[in-house]
Amino acid sequence: MIIYEINKDVIKYRFGNPICTDAVVKEGIEIKNNDLAFKICEEENIKLRYKMNPDDTIYGLGENQRGINKRGGIYESFCSDDPLHTPDKKSLYGAHNFLIIDGSERFGVFVDYPGKVTFDIGFTNKDFLEIYVDDCNADIYIIKGNELRDIVKNFLNIIGEGYVPPKWAFGYQQCRWSYVNSTEVEEIANNFLKHDIPCDTIYLDIDYMEDFKDFTVSKERFPNFKNFVQKMKEKGFRLIPIIDAGVKIEKNYTVYEEGIKNNFFCVDKNGAPFVAAVWPGRVHFPDFLNPDVRRWFGRKYKVLIECGIEGFWNDMNEPAIFYTDRGLKNAIEHAKKSEDENLDIYTFFSLKDSFVNLSNSINDYKSFYHRIDGEFVNHYKVHNLYGYNMTRAAAEGFEEIAPNKRFLLFSRSSYIGMHRYSGIWTGDNHSWWEHILLNIKMMPSLNMCGFLYSGADTGGFNGDANAQLIIRWSQFSLFTPLFRNHSAMGTRNQEPFSFDKDSINIIKSAINLRYALIPYIYSEYMKAIINKDMYFLPLSFIYDDNMSKKVEDQLLVGDSLMISPIYEENAQGRYVYLPEDMLLWKVDDYKNRSYQVVRKGHMYLDVSFREVPIFIRKNKMLVLGKASKNVESLDNEELYVIAFVTDKAKYIYYDDDGKSYDYKKGNYSEIFIEIEKSDKDYHIRIDNRGNEAVKKLHFEIVDINGNLVKLTKAL
Amino acid sequence: MIIYEINKDVIKYRFGNPICTDAVVKEGIEIKNNDLAFKICEEENIKLRYKMNPDDTIYGLGENQRGINKRGGIYESFCSDDPLHTPDKKSLYGAHNFLIIDGSERFGVFVDYPGKVTFDIGFTNKDFLEIYVDDCNADIYIIKGNELRDIVKNFLNIIGEGYVPPKWAFGYQQCRWSYVNSTEVEEIANNFLKHDIPCDTIYLDIDYMEDFKDFTVSKERFPNFKNFVQKMKEKGFRLIPIIDAGVKIEKNYTVYEEGIKNNFFCVDKNGAPFVAAVWPGRVHFPDFLNPDVRRWFGRKYKVLIECGIEGFWNDMNEPAIFYTDRGLKNAIEHAKKSEDENLDIYTFFSLKDSFVNLSNSINDYKSFYHRIDGEFVNHYKVHNLYGYNMTRAAAEGFEEIAPNKRFLLFSRSSYIGMHRYSGIWTGDNHSWWEHILLNIKMMPSLNMCGFLYSGADTGGFNGDANAQLIIRWSQFSLFTPLFRNHSAMGTRNQEPFSFDKDSINIIKSAINLRYALIPYIYSEYMKAIINKDMYFLPLSFIYDDNMSKKVEDQLLVGDSLMISPIYEENAQGRYVYLPEDMLLWKVDDYKNRSYQVVRKGHMYLDVSFREVPIFIRKNKMLVLGKASKNVESLDNEELYVIAFVTDKAKYIYYDDDGKSYDYKKGNYSEIFIEIEKSDKDYHIRIDNRGNEAVKKLHFEIVDINGNLVKLTKAL
């Protein structure tokens, strides 16, 4: 083991000779002794063991099941295409090996290893946290910090600045597997316009392609695609096509032919291109771990970008494998042997399983290879880097194709490091109330691992949603940076206009509220990116009282807000814990505002189906705009500042061009707002540093007694 | 449609000429007009439509997903062997077609139809309750009553008195698929003894049989079974074997031979015995809808009863079908045709589905027949009667084999009416925290449908449990009449002694509490049976304030208690709503008692892992005994009466022989206890009507100010 000091807060323990993942962007210097907080057992594999105190809380692990507090579960980092997110699933699509132990000791751990890592967090024995790395080569980072949030910041600092999408990607987005042709897409758009529901994008799922071939567009279903993209943009909608990892094996299909010619595909043990089957049947997988392959694949996006496309979602990049010829052959042989047999429990389930387990089998993952620095590396060892590097290929391609232009990009599979290139969505969830709660709990954990541009399929992908589920889920998702409604083929339609009139109006109100909140959401998002900070936080990351640690179903959103979403069917209220006095705004129509001071402690809060409760923290403020049909048409000349001031509140309102990366060079504006309460009045100080868009600020300031003062300041 | 008045509270609407289910035990007289509360659309099938008001609550439907309030879901009554109880499942193992509409109108509905019935309770359109009967022949009952509980009582009154198990069946029970031989069974028993954990029964799952043949015992694994049963009984444990619905096709196997000889099996369309495959491979299904078959099958239990067996569980009686030859042949043909094909999304999933969907296919259910009154009736039309009548066969058999002796009996599949013959367990759940909550919500719904002896597989059947899950689940299940820990083959051991020492002690405390509560639990259970009442009630069935309607995670247990189980991982507290002032006893060790008066309203309640909070309602009392190694060794000469008295409290303590049905003839004892508060003192009146066991009552009486008075009365 070699020890490196990355900086004063981060120590790296290098075991063996690990494969470089590029997750961490900072180098360190070798140092002598430094005690690792874990007991290590390092024989064939690396095993770390930590004795937890009864009240220790474990945060992190990004995209995973269970609570904000991860204690009690076993988790396996092994990116998995599993569409049934039941509570016992150990792996979802991402591998996010960062966690924080918060107890008598407080520190972060990042296991930088691209194959399988297991975290047994008090499952086998309630008192022990055990980490198994399926290898003897890995980097383990220990991250220090006084407060939980400091530890996260110190971690985000070493993994590099997060992805920023174009501003329009903060609008409402509509998806479906699939809107299969231009007529259907246009119909969806017209429905949004007809119902006056804001929407920025419409998604193209796999059926827009010709036979599921990447970088093709079906001429039959989307004749004159470029014109259609332009036409839709004029209506106010951007189209977002999907790109899959597997490249169809088909003579004369350019991507296939080029990949073969250049040896760009992963290979089997004989060095021949590895064959797996996904949507189009047999495919090859580009070897994204090779920079040349990334460069090649990244440039392929150009054909769609030239049609006016400005955003993509990368899918099936765990990579998902429906079957391989080997697996299918075995299953079919098994079936043939079972013919006319009297199958009992053992033989029947064995036959059934040989078909059920065809997909995403470990044997298949172990049967292909990447070329890394000239050497063949078994896929199984680097599995978690695949989707990451597919998405990196896209991002690097965009940079080359259209330098300094932001694209919308998010991926299903991910590994820490990928957060610099794109967002993620949380995959193929279900229309279950339980999945709203999972969505809530997952958001801060994802933020801890660098993934800020994220959200779930609102309303649930699989299964049928009822109106109330769409209402309550939208009322939460309106706070997530990625706010997309998506559902699977064969399920009930769940676009906002698919329900009864009442419900349509409620969903519309929620989406309108989202657009009115974009000034705040975007400002908070960008500050979190620039300051290496979180956008969603558990209460305990700010408040250090004991009860705040226990709250799993309320979140802090940016610096000013706390939310308490409803995630239970038929509920018209819920319990809320307030770690301090706050100002409650129950939003029905965001234009009608009334506020109530709610006191520190526990409360039962009535929440009708129409209402979204927003809590403004003490001495904090919310900047609110006005809704519009899409982000580009937002008119934010006049903003509303809703403040709860008992003493002094400060806010920095951030904005930028929303399109380029110029913010990285300091090209952004800030309005510093300070409200100080004096005896009877408020002193307001505004320092506008470069914002030319905002002309007026309308203040609505409430004091501890609930007295509201309204006043307006020109800028 | 013909209308019958069953009694002043119940009207029957007869559509067509329905098959008799024997669910209802009372006849009515034909009457003229009587308006049905529903809009009817009666063409090929029966469709009932009811417009719900926004705040109408719908209770009932027994074994089903979602809340105590069933609004928002679609439910299909079609008994299903589906081991994955995700929130979207429309059918579980039972068909319980009774519901109550509670709003501007208040009444119950029972759809007495033994095939598929669909309840769309505001799923498709939030404002409409729609019931589809897959036939034009059915009886629809409308049940009136002032209060919700009255409606249930009026319903229970027409469906007949519920099943009563022997008293020892209220002890803790241990199951596993499977304790495969006598050595393993004995080891489990010894572990209970060694750890001094009470337990009454150990279960024998399918592996005790010889090749999964009903009414056989493997001579290899259980040599000298009769002696072994006796030996275990002497150790304090009763063995409970499983019986499956399917009879193995095997020459010279008596049950098979007799069934063939007498035409006792269901037949295919050609009149030949219908062949399906389950555990043993190919089986026939006894035609339990035929009384002769029931008589024959019921008598078969004798072979095990003669070995000393006093309890059974009937399983796989939906009936579960792994496959049929037809289905398997088709799937294999499909596989053969797929050989060497390049399968894409459509062809691949079609192949996979042909294996995945082999089990429990509707086509199979439609391909066999019963003989009812000499006529062939397609199974699909009477599907929901199958498990019911298998279990009825057993119960009727017991009566013949050992008249007036109570047996433990519960079934997986059920239909209303079966509650007269046995209990049910809630089937193959998972080791998910969500399934504790489902368990909580399901109990009162089952009670509404007559199923009082019921409980879930504590700790979860499928999947791996951690210690905390077993702790929290046991802390709830200790209140359910059937309290059984059960888990599947291949999952982690979850017997109480399978965990760390701390956890073992906590689970042991919970089980001890169960045994100390048996005087109360048994008394309340029996009174509920005799009075046609519920044992578990939603708060709203007693309290009519608006908040009580919303509470989905607290229950009333009998007449005196309210419970608020913990069902979230790592939670050491929860919110509780108190509809009135109550007395809180947080039980760690039931022998250490301290009480706290908690006030009406909302509270956050700390609940450590060791604690079981029990709330004693105002002017109610709890009768408590002492734990022991099993029910038979309970020493309840001295009982403790814990009372919360602000005015006057009354309690009737019921007891009987625990073994026979003599209670039906009035042979039971009652102790009437009345505690009246005067200025400084309490007046206690005790009227002992026939109880010879109890010698002393130790009173612990708390007033509204928390003052505790202890005193003892001899009987």
Coordinates of C-alpha atoms in Angstrom, one line a residue, chain A residues 7 9 23 25-26 98 100 143 147-164 419-420 446-452 523-537 541 663-664 668:
Chain A
N7 CA -4.4 17.9 -0.2
D9 CA -8.3 17.0 3.6
A23 CA -12.7 9.8 -11.4
V25 CA -8.7 14.9 -11.1
K26 CA -6.0 15.8 -8.6
F98 CA -18.6 7.5 -2.0
I100 CA -19.7 9.4 4.8
I143 CA -11.9 12.6 3.0
E147 CA -19.1 19.3 8.9
L148 CA -20.8 16.8 6.7
R149 CA -21.2 19.3 4.0
D150 CA -17.5 20.2 4.2
I151 CA -16.6 16.5 3.6
V152 CA -18.8 16.5 0.5
K153 CA -17.2 19.8 -0.7
N154 CA -13.7 18.3 -0.2
F155 CA -14.7 15.3 -2.2
L156 CA -16.3 17.2 -5.0
N157 CA -13.2 19.3 -5.1
I158 CA -11.0 16.3 -6.0
I159 CA -13.4 14.9 -8.6
G160 CA -13.8 18.0 -10.6
E161 CA -16.5 20.5 -11.5
G162 CA -19.9 19.1 -12.4
Y163 CA -21.8 19.2 -15.7
V164 CA -24.0 22.2 -16.6
H419 CA -20.6 13.9 -13.4
R420 CA -18.2 16.2 -15.2
L446 CA -26.6 11.6 -5.9
N447 CA -25.6 15.2 -5.1
M448 CA -22.9 13.9 -2.7
C449 CA -21.4 11.9 -5.6
G450 CA -21.3 14.9 -7.9
F451 CA -24.5 14.2 -9.9
L452 CA -26.5 17.4 -9.7
S523 CA -29.1 30.3 -9.5
E524 CA -28.8 27.6 -6.8
Y525 CA -27.8 24.9 -9.2
M526 CA -25.0 27.1 -10.7
K527 CA -23.7 28.2 -7.3
A528 CA -23.6 24.5 -6.2
I529 CA -21.6 23.6 -9.3
I530 CA -19.2 26.5 -9.0
N531 CA -18.7 26.1 -5.2
K532 CA -18.5 22.3 -5.4
D533 CA -21.6 22.1 -3.3
M534 CA -24.9 20.2 -3.1
Y535 CA -28.2 21.4 -4.5
F536 CA -30.4 18.9 -2.5
L537 CA -29.3 18.4 1.1
F541 CA -26.2 18.6 6.6
Y663 CA -19.3 31.1 -16.7
K664 CA -16.1 29.1 -16.2
Y668 CA -21.7 35.6 -15.1

